[in-house]
Amino acid sequence: MTPEDCLNLHELEALGRAELLKAAHPSVLDYYLGGAGDERTLRENRSAWAQWRLRPRMLADVSSVDTATEVLGLPLSSPIAVAPSAMHGLAHPEGECAVAAAAAAAGSLMTLSTLSTRTLEEVGTAAGGRWWFQLYLYRDREVSRALIQRAQAAGARALVLTVDAPVVGRREAMLRRPLVLPAGLELPNVGPRTTGQESLTHLAYFDSLMDMTLSWRDLEWLRGVTDLPLVLKGILTAEDAALAREHGAHIWVSNHGGRQLDGAVTAPEVLGEVVAAAGDREVYVDGGVTRGGDVLRALALGARAVFLGRAALWGLAAGGQAGVARTLQLLEEELVLDMALCGKTALSQLGPDLLRRAP
Ligand SMILES: Cc1cc2nc3c(=O)[nH]c(=O)nc-3n(C[C@H](O)[C@H](O)[C@H](O)COP(=O)(O)O)c2cc1C
Ligand SMILES: CCCCCCC(=O)C(=O)O
């Protein structure tokens, strides 16, 4: 079976998981799949989009459906993009470069994790300007400053500060079977000490580098380092959305794929309140997206773009760049189909009137 044979993201996940089990230590699958605590949020993320039912309109001439949009001034062919996830080299030898190339070829964009296995410059080249850099802020600000400046020089279009991980969530699958990194896997943005197998057990070493004191005040420091647009990833309330707006940041609604605070609200529950509080700031979303209908619901709730976490990883494991390309293609095709069936021909026509909460 190849990615081309897969008819939907569930089949791509099955293929990606099978390939990963053949090629990598079983702890890698635990790492990719796992959530925090009892994994309630992880499970709820998958079903949460269905709480919104669709109110289709008829007789709308849907002979041509356009999914083009713009994020932070960058034109996208599709509102479906790639979220940051750590260590793509565990899934495929080309790692983040394969994901960046697939996203760029689709006219989309990828977000590169601080915990990448390829350098900022390599990814910048593969992405052709279609990428954002995700930052975990280090205690050692000079290390963070250098990374941000290198990302900007390599063509990153925005800085995404992850705000929901001042500490790593309690991921029990990883406590039972600690992540084993293959010899030679590099984490160029973390430093040479993390290339040994033990040093990343439970992500403890990385955790120890992170700045737990991170607060709204630090946004001023970031503003002094870069003039890139700033996106705060991990916002889940109207209160924090309002603060993000006051600080001039854009907003990424996310519960980190259920990997941080177990019991946290899901994106479809809170997207409406966040959008209302965001004013003129752009709002993005991730979590549990597996169907074009999920994307449609997110856009109707006011998100400007929808990001894929695990789905992109399964595509990568299933077939490298071709697997990620197939993931993006299938979801885009489903989005176009659902838009047509709802009587919509452009993203600007999607709004809350398309939705009704399921009883
Ligand atoms: C294996 C894995 C690694 C991740 N690494 C990062 C990361 O380095 N930085 C970050 O901000 N989010 C990270 N995330 C969270 C994703 O960006 C995203 O919020 C989440 O996966 C969305 O949920 P989904 O997997 O259901 O699509 C990671 C998620 C997974 C599954
Ligand atoms: C201090 C947070 C470390 C998390 C590393 C990568 C990540 O975000 C994940 O979900 O895994």
Short mmCIF file of C-alpha atoms and ligand atoms in Angstrom, two decimals:
data_model
loop_
_atom_site.label_atom_id
_atom_site.label_comp_id
_atom_site.label_asym_id
_atom_site.label_seq_id
_atom_site.Cartn_x
_atom_site.Cartn_y
_atom_site.Cartn_z
CA MET A 1 0.00 0.00 0.00
CA THR A 2 1.24 3.53 -0.78
CA PRO A 3 -0.08 6.94 0.30
CA GLU A 4 -1.76 7.23 -3.13
CA ASP A 5 -3.89 4.15 -2.31
CA CYS A 6 -5.23 5.79 0.86
CA LEU A 7 -8.71 7.26 0.53
CA ASN A 8 -8.76 9.27 3.74
CA LEU A 9 -6.60 10.35 6.68
CA HIS A 10 -7.61 7.32 8.75
CA GLU A 11 -6.09 5.02 6.13
CA LEU A 12 -2.99 7.23 5.98
CA GLU A 13 -2.70 7.00 9.76
CA ALA A 14 -2.88 3.19 9.60
CA LEU A 15 -0.18 3.15 6.90
CA GLY A 16 2.00 5.66 8.73
CA ARG A 17 1.76 3.74 12.00
CA ALA A 18 2.63 0.46 10.27
CA GLU A 19 5.66 2.01 8.55
CA LEU A 20 6.79 3.63 11.79
CA LEU A 21 6.63 0.32 13.63
CA LYS A 22 8.79 -1.27 10.93
CA ALA A 23 11.38 1.52 10.87
CA ALA A 24 11.56 2.94 14.38
CA HIS A 25 11.71 1.87 18.01
CA PRO A 26 8.16 1.29 19.41
CA SER A 27 8.67 4.17 21.83
CA VAL A 28 8.46 6.55 18.84
CA LEU A 29 4.86 5.50 18.19
CA ASP A 30 4.08 6.04 21.88
CA TYR A 31 5.58 9.52 21.62
CA TYR A 32 3.61 10.48 18.52
CA LEU A 33 0.29 8.97 19.66
CA GLY A 34 0.31 9.82 23.31
CA GLY A 35 -1.57 12.36 25.37
CA ALA A 36 -1.36 13.54 28.96
CA GLY A 37 -2.88 11.88 32.02
CA ASP A 38 -5.99 9.81 31.25
CA GLU A 39 -5.91 11.11 27.68
CA ARG A 40 -9.42 12.55 28.02
CA THR A 41 -8.56 15.68 26.06
CA LEU A 42 -6.82 13.58 23.42
CA ARG A 43 -9.98 11.49 22.93
CA GLU A 44 -12.32 14.48 23.07
CA ASN A 45 -10.29 16.34 20.43
CA ARG A 46 -11.23 13.62 17.95
CA SER A 47 -14.97 13.84 18.51
CA ALA A 48 -15.32 17.54 19.34
CA TRP A 49 -15.75 18.89 15.80
CA ALA A 50 -18.88 16.73 15.41
CA GLN A 51 -20.65 18.75 18.12
CA TRP A 52 -21.29 21.23 15.31
CA ARG A 53 -23.74 20.10 12.66
CA LEU A 54 -23.87 21.71 9.24
CA ARG A 55 -26.78 23.79 7.88
CA PRO A 56 -26.32 23.42 4.11
CA ARG A 57 -27.82 25.94 1.66
CA MET A 58 -29.19 24.80 -1.70
CA LEU A 59 -29.33 26.02 -5.31
CA ALA A 60 -26.14 28.06 -4.97
CA ASP A 61 -24.23 27.27 -8.25
CA VAL A 62 -21.22 25.46 -6.83
CA SER A 63 -19.60 24.73 -10.22
CA SER A 64 -16.46 26.50 -9.02
CA VAL A 65 -15.23 26.34 -5.41
CA ASP A 66 -12.21 28.38 -4.31
CA THR A 67 -10.29 27.66 -1.09
CA ALA A 68 -7.66 30.37 -1.51
CA THR A 69 -6.90 32.53 1.49
CA GLU A 70 -4.16 34.66 3.05
CA VAL A 71 -2.36 34.32 6.37
CA LEU A 72 -0.34 37.26 7.62
CA GLY A 73 -0.27 38.58 4.09
CA LEU A 74 0.95 35.31 2.52
CA PRO A 75 -1.43 33.91 -0.14
CA LEU A 76 -2.32 30.24 0.45
CA SER A 77 -4.09 27.93 -2.02
CA SER A 78 -5.69 26.20 0.91
CA PRO A 79 -6.37 27.04 4.57
CA ILE A 80 -4.87 23.69 5.66
CA ALA A 81 -1.31 23.97 7.00
CA VAL A 82 1.13 22.02 9.17
CA ALA A 83 1.53 22.49 12.95
CA PRO A 84 4.92 22.24 14.64
CA SER A 85 5.88 18.80 15.87
CA ALA A 86 9.16 17.66 17.25
CA MET A 87 11.72 15.41 15.62
CA HIS A 88 10.41 14.58 12.15
CA GLY A 89 13.62 12.63 11.61
CA LEU A 90 12.06 9.87 13.72
CA ALA A 91 9.38 9.37 11.05
CA HIS A 92 11.42 9.74 7.87
CA PRO A 93 15.08 10.39 6.98
CA GLU A 94 14.22 13.64 5.16
CA GLY A 95 12.41 14.84 8.26
CA GLU A 96 11.23 18.45 8.31
CA CYS A 97 12.55 19.14 4.78
CA ALA A 98 10.04 16.65 3.33
CA VAL A 99 7.19 18.29 5.22
CA ALA A 100 8.27 21.79 4.24
CA ALA A 101 8.54 20.80 0.57
CA ALA A 102 5.11 19.13 0.58
CA ALA A 103 3.47 22.14 2.22
CA ALA A 104 5.16 24.55 -0.20
CA ALA A 105 4.16 22.48 -3.24
CA ALA A 106 0.55 22.55 -2.01
CA GLY A 107 0.70 26.34 -1.74
CA SER A 108 0.37 26.02 2.02
CA LEU A 109 2.88 26.47 4.86
CA MET A 110 4.53 24.53 7.65
CA THR A 111 5.49 25.53 11.16
CA LEU A 112 8.92 24.30 12.15
CA SER A 113 9.39 23.13 15.75
CA THR A 114 12.31 24.30 17.87
CA LEU A 115 12.88 20.56 18.32
CA SER A 116 13.55 19.93 14.63
CA THR A 117 16.01 17.39 13.31
CA ARG A 118 17.05 19.58 10.35
CA THR A 119 18.60 23.02 10.51
CA LEU A 120 16.64 26.23 10.11
CA GLU A 121 18.55 26.96 6.92
CA GLU A 122 17.82 23.54 5.35
CA VAL A 123 14.12 23.92 6.11
CA GLY A 124 14.11 27.52 4.91
CA THR A 125 15.42 26.34 1.54
CA ALA A 126 12.93 23.46 1.28
CA ALA A 127 10.01 25.69 2.29
CA GLY A 128 10.68 28.47 -0.21
CA GLY A 129 9.41 31.14 2.17
CA ARG A 130 6.30 29.18 3.18
CA TRP A 131 7.13 28.55 6.83
CA TRP A 132 6.82 29.84 10.35
CA PHE A 133 9.21 29.14 13.20
CA GLN A 134 7.85 27.80 16.51
CA LEU A 135 9.78 28.87 19.56
CA TYR A 136 10.19 27.24 22.92
CA LEU A 137 11.79 30.00 24.95
CA TYR A 138 15.04 28.98 26.62
CA ARG A 139 16.26 30.26 29.98
CA ASP A 140 19.36 31.28 28.10
CA ARG A 141 17.89 34.15 26.13
CA GLU A 142 20.96 34.52 23.95
CA VAL A 143 20.40 31.02 22.55
CA SER A 144 16.77 31.93 21.77
CA ARG A 145 17.81 35.28 20.28
CA ALA A 146 20.24 33.56 17.93
CA LEU A 147 17.61 31.00 16.83
CA ILE A 148 14.99 33.68 16.13
CA GLN A 149 17.44 35.75 14.12
CA ARG A 150 18.60 32.74 12.14
CA ALA A 151 14.98 31.75 11.43
CA GLN A 152 14.21 35.24 10.18
CA ALA A 153 17.32 35.28 8.00
CA ALA A 154 16.30 31.86 6.61
CA GLY A 155 12.93 33.23 5.50
CA ALA A 156 10.50 32.41 8.31
CA ARG A 157 7.37 34.56 7.97
CA ALA A 158 6.24 34.50 11.59
CA LEU A 159 7.37 33.56 15.07
CA VAL A 160 5.04 31.16 16.88
CA LEU A 161 5.58 31.19 20.63
CA THR A 162 4.15 28.09 22.30
CA VAL A 163 2.58 29.20 25.57
CA ASP A 164 0.91 26.02 26.81
CA ALA A 165 4.06 24.14 27.75
CA PRO A 166 5.91 25.90 30.58
CA VAL A 167 6.56 22.30 31.66
CA VAL A 168 6.03 19.02 29.83
CA GLY A 169 2.64 17.33 30.41
CA ARG A 170 2.51 13.97 32.18
CA ARG A 171 2.60 11.57 29.26
CA GLU A 172 2.37 8.19 30.90
CA ALA A 173 3.01 6.11 27.79
CA MET A 174 6.43 7.80 27.67
CA LEU A 175 7.03 7.18 31.35
CA ARG A 176 6.35 3.47 30.78
CA ARG A 177 8.47 3.29 27.64
CA PRO A 178 10.89 6.21 27.41
CA LEU A 179 11.61 7.57 23.95
CA VAL A 180 14.63 5.96 22.35
CA LEU A 181 16.35 8.17 19.82
CA PRO A 182 18.35 6.52 17.04
CA ALA A 183 22.08 7.11 17.08
CA GLY A 184 22.99 10.06 14.92
CA LEU A 185 19.67 11.88 15.13
CA GLU A 186 20.56 15.55 15.48
CA LEU A 187 18.58 18.25 17.25
CA PRO A 188 20.48 21.25 15.90
CA ASN A 189 18.45 23.86 17.79
CA VAL A 190 18.95 22.21 21.16
CA GLY A 191 22.65 21.59 21.26
CA PRO A 192 25.17 18.81 21.12
CA ARG A 193 24.43 17.35 24.56
CA THR A 194 21.07 16.00 23.42
CA THR A 195 22.30 13.71 20.69
CA GLY A 196 22.98 10.85 23.12
CA GLN A 197 20.14 8.40 23.72
CA GLU A 198 19.67 9.04 27.41
CA SER A 199 19.73 12.78 27.49
CA LEU A 200 16.28 13.20 25.97
CA THR A 201 14.54 10.55 28.08
CA HIS A 202 11.14 11.97 29.03
CA LEU A 203 12.25 15.17 27.28
CA ALA A 204 13.71 15.98 30.68
CA TYR A 205 16.85 17.58 29.38
CA PHE A 206 14.95 19.84 27.02
CA ASP A 207 12.48 20.65 29.78
CA SER A 208 15.37 21.75 31.97
CA LEU A 209 16.45 24.30 29.36
CA MET A 210 13.01 25.89 29.14
CA ASP A 211 12.05 29.10 30.86
CA MET A 212 9.19 28.32 33.27
CA THR A 213 8.94 31.98 34.23
CA LEU A 214 7.59 32.81 30.76
CA SER A 215 4.94 35.55 31.09
CA TRP A 216 3.26 38.32 29.11
CA ARG A 217 6.21 40.59 29.97
CA ASP A 218 8.50 38.43 27.83
CA LEU A 219 6.64 39.46 24.68
CA GLU A 220 8.34 42.84 24.96
CA TRP A 221 11.71 41.10 24.90
CA LEU A 222 10.66 39.19 21.77
CA ARG A 223 9.58 42.44 20.11
CA GLY A 224 13.08 43.77 20.70
CA VAL A 225 14.61 40.74 18.99
CA THR A 226 12.48 40.49 15.86
CA ASP A 227 9.94 42.39 13.82
CA LEU A 228 8.33 39.15 12.59
CA PRO A 229 4.60 38.85 13.32
CA LEU A 230 4.08 37.05 16.63
CA VAL A 231 1.59 34.19 17.08
CA LEU A 232 0.77 32.77 20.52
CA LYS A 233 0.08 29.02 20.28
CA GLY A 234 -1.98 27.37 22.99
CA ILE A 235 -4.60 30.06 23.73
CA LEU A 236 -7.89 28.57 24.99
CA THR A 237 -9.85 31.44 26.56
CA ALA A 238 -11.36 34.78 25.56
CA GLU A 239 -9.40 36.39 28.43
CA ASP A 240 -6.04 35.33 27.04
CA ALA A 241 -7.15 36.16 23.51
CA ALA A 242 -7.91 39.71 24.66
CA LEU A 243 -4.46 39.94 26.26
CA ALA A 244 -2.84 38.59 23.11
CA ARG A 245 -4.63 41.28 21.12
CA GLU A 246 -3.47 43.98 23.55
CA HIS A 247 0.08 42.72 23.06
CA GLY A 248 -0.27 42.82 19.26
CA ALA A 249 -0.03 39.07 18.84
CA HIS A 250 -2.05 36.70 16.65
CA ILE A 251 -3.75 33.73 18.25
CA TRP A 252 -3.47 29.96 17.77
CA VAL A 253 -6.20 28.02 19.56
CA SER A 254 -4.80 24.67 20.67
CA ASN A 255 -4.64 22.26 23.58
CA HIS A 256 -1.41 20.83 22.17
CA GLY A 257 -3.11 17.71 20.84
CA GLY A 258 -4.12 16.67 24.37
CA ARG A 259 -0.47 16.33 25.38
CA GLN A 260 -0.27 19.06 28.00
CA LEU A 261 -3.24 19.73 30.36
CA ASP A 262 -5.54 16.72 30.47
CA GLY A 263 -9.10 17.97 30.90
CA ALA A 264 -8.49 21.17 28.96
CA VAL A 265 -11.30 22.46 26.74
CA THR A 266 -11.27 21.51 23.08
CA ALA A 267 -10.83 24.00 20.23
CA PRO A 268 -14.35 23.67 18.76
CA GLU A 269 -15.81 24.57 22.17
CA VAL A 270 -13.86 27.79 22.56
CA LEU A 271 -13.05 28.97 19.05
CA GLY A 272 -16.13 31.22 18.89
CA GLU A 273 -15.32 33.07 22.14
CA VAL A 274 -11.68 33.46 21.18
CA VAL A 275 -12.54 34.85 17.74
CA ALA A 276 -14.94 37.34 19.34
CA ALA A 277 -12.20 38.55 21.70
CA ALA A 278 -9.47 38.60 19.04
CA GLY A 279 -10.64 41.75 17.24
CA ASP A 280 -8.47 42.33 14.20
CA ARG A 281 -5.97 39.62 15.14
CA GLU A 282 -5.83 36.45 13.01
CA VAL A 283 -6.97 33.23 14.71
CA TYR A 284 -5.69 29.76 13.80
CA VAL A 285 -6.63 26.41 15.24
CA ASP A 286 -5.49 22.80 15.60
CA GLY A 287 -6.54 19.59 17.29
CA GLY A 288 -8.17 16.38 16.09
CA VAL A 289 -8.60 17.47 12.47
CA THR A 290 -9.05 14.42 10.23
CA ARG A 291 -11.75 15.43 7.74
CA GLY A 292 -12.45 18.32 5.42
CA GLY A 293 -15.67 18.82 7.38
CA ASP A 294 -13.59 19.57 10.50
CA VAL A 295 -11.76 22.26 8.54
CA LEU A 296 -15.07 23.65 7.29
CA ARG A 297 -16.40 23.89 10.86
CA ALA A 298 -13.22 25.61 12.08
CA LEU A 299 -13.41 28.21 9.32
CA ALA A 300 -17.12 28.76 9.96
CA LEU A 301 -16.26 29.44 13.61
CA GLY A 302 -13.84 32.13 12.49
CA ALA A 303 -10.43 30.47 12.17
CA ARG A 304 -8.32 31.76 9.30
CA ALA A 305 -6.35 28.54 8.90
CA VAL A 306 -6.34 25.03 10.33
CA PHE A 307 -3.16 23.20 11.29
CA LEU A 308 -2.41 19.47 11.27
CA GLY A 309 -0.34 17.87 14.03
CA ARG A 310 -0.33 14.08 14.04
CA ALA A 311 -2.00 13.82 10.60
CA ALA A 312 1.10 15.34 9.00
CA LEU A 313 3.33 12.97 10.98
CA TRP A 314 1.37 9.94 9.76
CA GLY A 315 1.69 11.18 6.19
CA LEU A 316 5.43 11.69 6.68
CA ALA A 317 5.89 8.19 8.12
CA ALA A 318 3.71 6.71 5.37
CA GLY A 319 5.73 8.12 2.48
CA GLY A 320 7.92 11.14 3.20
CA GLN A 321 7.09 14.18 1.08
CA ALA A 322 4.57 12.20 -1.02
CA GLY A 323 2.78 11.07 2.13
CA VAL A 324 2.44 14.61 3.48
CA ALA A 325 1.34 15.79 0.03
CA ARG A 326 -1.36 13.10 -0.04
CA THR A 327 -2.53 14.15 3.46
CA LEU A 328 -2.94 17.76 2.37
CA GLN A 329 -4.53 16.78 -0.95
CA LEU A 330 -7.17 14.49 0.60
CA LEU A 331 -8.19 17.03 3.19
CA GLU A 332 -8.37 19.80 0.59
CA GLU A 333 -10.52 17.63 -1.70
CA GLU A 334 -12.87 16.87 1.19
CA LEU A 335 -13.08 20.56 2.07
CA VAL A 336 -14.01 21.48 -1.52
CA LEU A 337 -16.65 18.74 -1.62
CA ASP A 338 -18.21 19.77 1.69
CA MET A 339 -18.20 23.43 0.67
CA ALA A 340 -20.07 22.53 -2.51
CA LEU A 341 -22.57 20.42 -0.60
CA CYS A 342 -23.12 23.35 1.78
CA GLY A 343 -23.69 25.76 -1.11
CA LYS A 344 -20.46 27.71 -0.51
CA THR A 345 -17.97 28.70 -3.18
CA ALA A 346 -15.43 30.82 -1.25
CA LEU A 347 -14.04 30.82 2.28
CA SER A 348 -15.41 34.33 2.82
CA GLN A 349 -18.92 32.81 2.72
CA LEU A 350 -18.27 30.57 5.75
CA GLY A 351 -19.70 31.84 9.03
CA PRO A 352 -21.52 30.73 12.16
CA ASP A 353 -24.83 30.56 10.24
CA LEU A 354 -23.45 27.35 8.71
CA LEU A 355 -23.44 25.64 12.12
CA ARG A 356 -25.89 24.31 14.65
CA ARG A 357 -24.86 22.68 17.91
CA ALA A 358 -25.83 18.99 17.94
CA PRO A 359 -28.48 18.19 20.54
C1 LIG B 1 4.63 14.16 18.35
C2 LIG B 1 4.19 15.58 18.56
C3 LIG B 1 5.15 16.54 18.78
C4 LIG B 1 4.77 17.86 18.98
N1 LIG B 1 5.73 18.81 19.11
C5 LIG B 1 5.38 20.11 19.24
C6 LIG B 1 6.37 21.11 19.30
O1 LIG B 1 7.56 20.86 19.19
N2 LIG B 1 5.96 22.39 19.47
C7 LIG B 1 4.63 22.72 19.59
O2 LIG B 1 4.31 23.90 19.76
N3 LIG B 1 3.68 21.79 19.49
C8 LIG B 1 4.01 20.49 19.32
N4 LIG B 1 3.04 19.54 19.20
C9 LIG B 1 1.62 19.95 19.19
C10 LIG B 1 1.12 20.24 17.77
O3 LIG B 1 1.71 21.43 17.28
C11 LIG B 1 -0.38 20.43 17.72
O4 LIG B 1 -0.77 21.42 18.64
C12 LIG B 1 -1.18 19.15 17.98
O5 LIG B 1 -0.52 18.00 17.54
C13 LIG B 1 -2.55 19.26 17.31
O6 LIG B 1 -3.32 18.14 17.54
P1 LIG B 1 -3.47 16.92 16.50
O7 LIG B 1 -2.24 16.09 16.63
O8 LIG B 1 -4.70 16.23 16.99
O9 LIG B 1 -3.63 17.51 15.12
C14 LIG B 1 3.40 18.21 18.99
C15 LIG B 1 2.44 17.23 18.76
C16 LIG B 1 2.82 15.92 18.55
C17 LIG B 1 1.76 14.89 18.29
C1 LIG B 2 8.80 21.59 27.40
C2 LIG B 2 7.91 21.01 26.38
C3 LIG B 2 8.61 19.93 25.60
C4 LIG B 2 7.73 19.35 24.55
C5 LIG B 2 8.52 18.91 23.37
C6 LIG B 2 7.80 18.75 22.10
C7 LIG B 2 6.35 18.85 22.19
O1 LIG B 2 5.79 19.92 22.15
C8 LIG B 2 5.54 17.67 22.34
O2 LIG B 2 4.28 17.79 22.42
O3 LIG B 2 6.08 16.55 22.41
#
